[in-house]
């Protein structure tokens, strides 16, 4: 179980970096990422976060309602920090900032290239 959990996290990190590099490359060429591509990235990111939470070993310590994975998928900026703090305490805040950084990496890298 822990192996697939780590694989999902590695995939999430890899895709975040690839999407950030893709957006930076397009900005260097003078183009913007289309809205449909950005929506697809948001969908994939939320789906991988929900899958990561569902496969996480620490989930057994957390009593969640049946719909919790749907809440994670649709409202991850609100429900993920709640979950991480409940299962990890203060370290959960740092992990949430890491997930938030992965999501915003493409925006900030694209903005830096655009302003450069």
XYZ file of C-alpha atoms in Angstrom:
116
model
C 0.000 0.000 0.000
C 2.820 2.396 0.832
C 4.450 1.735 -2.524
C 1.464 2.935 -4.566
C 1.095 5.886 -2.212
C 4.670 6.952 -3.004
C 4.157 6.335 -6.724
C 1.135 8.647 -6.772
C 3.126 11.322 -4.967
C 6.052 10.935 -7.409
C 3.641 11.204 -10.353
C 2.100 14.331 -8.856
C 5.503 15.968 -8.387
C 6.652 14.955 -11.888
C 3.524 16.253 -13.576
C 3.725 19.518 -11.623
C 7.279 20.090 -12.808
C 6.459 19.111 -16.401
C 3.426 21.391 -16.533
C 5.445 24.275 -15.074
C 8.175 23.762 -17.684
C 5.535 23.534 -20.430
C 3.976 26.807 -19.331
C 7.393 28.479 -19.097
C 8.297 27.249 -22.593
C 5.070 28.608 -24.038
C 5.608 31.935 -22.322
C 9.118 32.123 -23.770
C 7.579 31.643 -27.209
C 5.051 34.420 -26.545
C 2.007 32.182 -26.085
C -0.276 31.487 -23.160
C -1.561 28.126 -21.960
C -5.116 27.621 -23.156
C -7.974 27.567 -20.681
C -8.815 23.982 -21.564
C -5.246 22.856 -20.809
C -5.296 24.724 -17.518
C -8.643 23.141 -16.598
C -7.287 19.701 -17.517
C -4.281 20.270 -15.244
C -6.586 21.352 -12.390
C -8.695 18.226 -12.875
C -5.672 15.886 -12.972
C -4.119 17.569 -9.931
C -7.317 17.280 -7.864
C -7.818 13.665 -8.954
C -4.265 12.717 -7.970
C -4.639 14.446 -4.597
C -7.884 12.551 -3.922
C -6.249 9.291 -5.010
C -3.227 9.994 -2.802
C -5.467 10.559 0.226
C -7.463 7.399 -0.471
C -4.312 5.242 -0.710
C -2.446 6.805 2.188
C -1.521 4.485 5.065
C -2.328 7.105 7.729
C -5.916 7.218 6.483
C -6.837 4.349 8.818
C -6.265 6.655 11.788
C -8.697 9.216 10.364
C -12.438 8.602 10.603
C -13.942 10.280 7.568
C -17.445 10.260 6.105
C -18.165 8.227 3.000
C -18.104 11.328 0.776
C -14.759 12.585 2.037
C -12.873 11.709 -1.164
C -15.390 13.720 -3.185
C -14.833 16.631 -0.808
C -11.082 16.267 -1.333
C -11.546 16.220 -5.110
C -13.836 19.257 -5.349
C -12.603 21.333 -2.399
C -8.998 20.236 -1.901
C -7.719 23.699 -0.865
C -10.058 23.554 2.151
C -10.349 19.868 3.007
C -6.739 18.780 2.414
C -5.279 20.977 5.175
C -7.970 19.700 7.558
C -7.054 16.107 6.727
C -3.303 16.688 6.943
C -3.524 18.506 10.280
C -5.791 15.807 11.735
C -3.458 12.998 10.682
C -0.065 14.682 11.172
C -0.457 17.687 13.451
C 1.786 20.666 12.736
C 3.772 18.885 10.035
C 0.533 18.698 8.054
C 0.678 22.458 7.515
C 4.124 22.126 5.940
C 2.911 19.274 3.742
C -0.101 21.324 2.671
C 2.205 24.180 1.697
C 4.152 21.656 -0.386
C 0.997 20.573 -2.222
C -0.010 24.189 -2.705
C 3.466 24.937 -4.025
C 3.159 22.113 -6.550
C -0.132 23.540 -7.770
C 1.171 27.110 -7.995
C 4.606 26.214 -9.390
C 3.434 26.528 -12.977
C 1.829 29.894 -12.317
C 4.876 31.418 -10.658
C 7.368 29.974 -13.142
C 5.214 31.149 -16.036
C 4.894 34.590 -14.444
C 8.652 34.834 -13.917
C 9.344 33.917 -17.535
C 6.641 36.268 -18.767
C 8.056 39.179 -16.776
C 11.611 38.348 -17.815
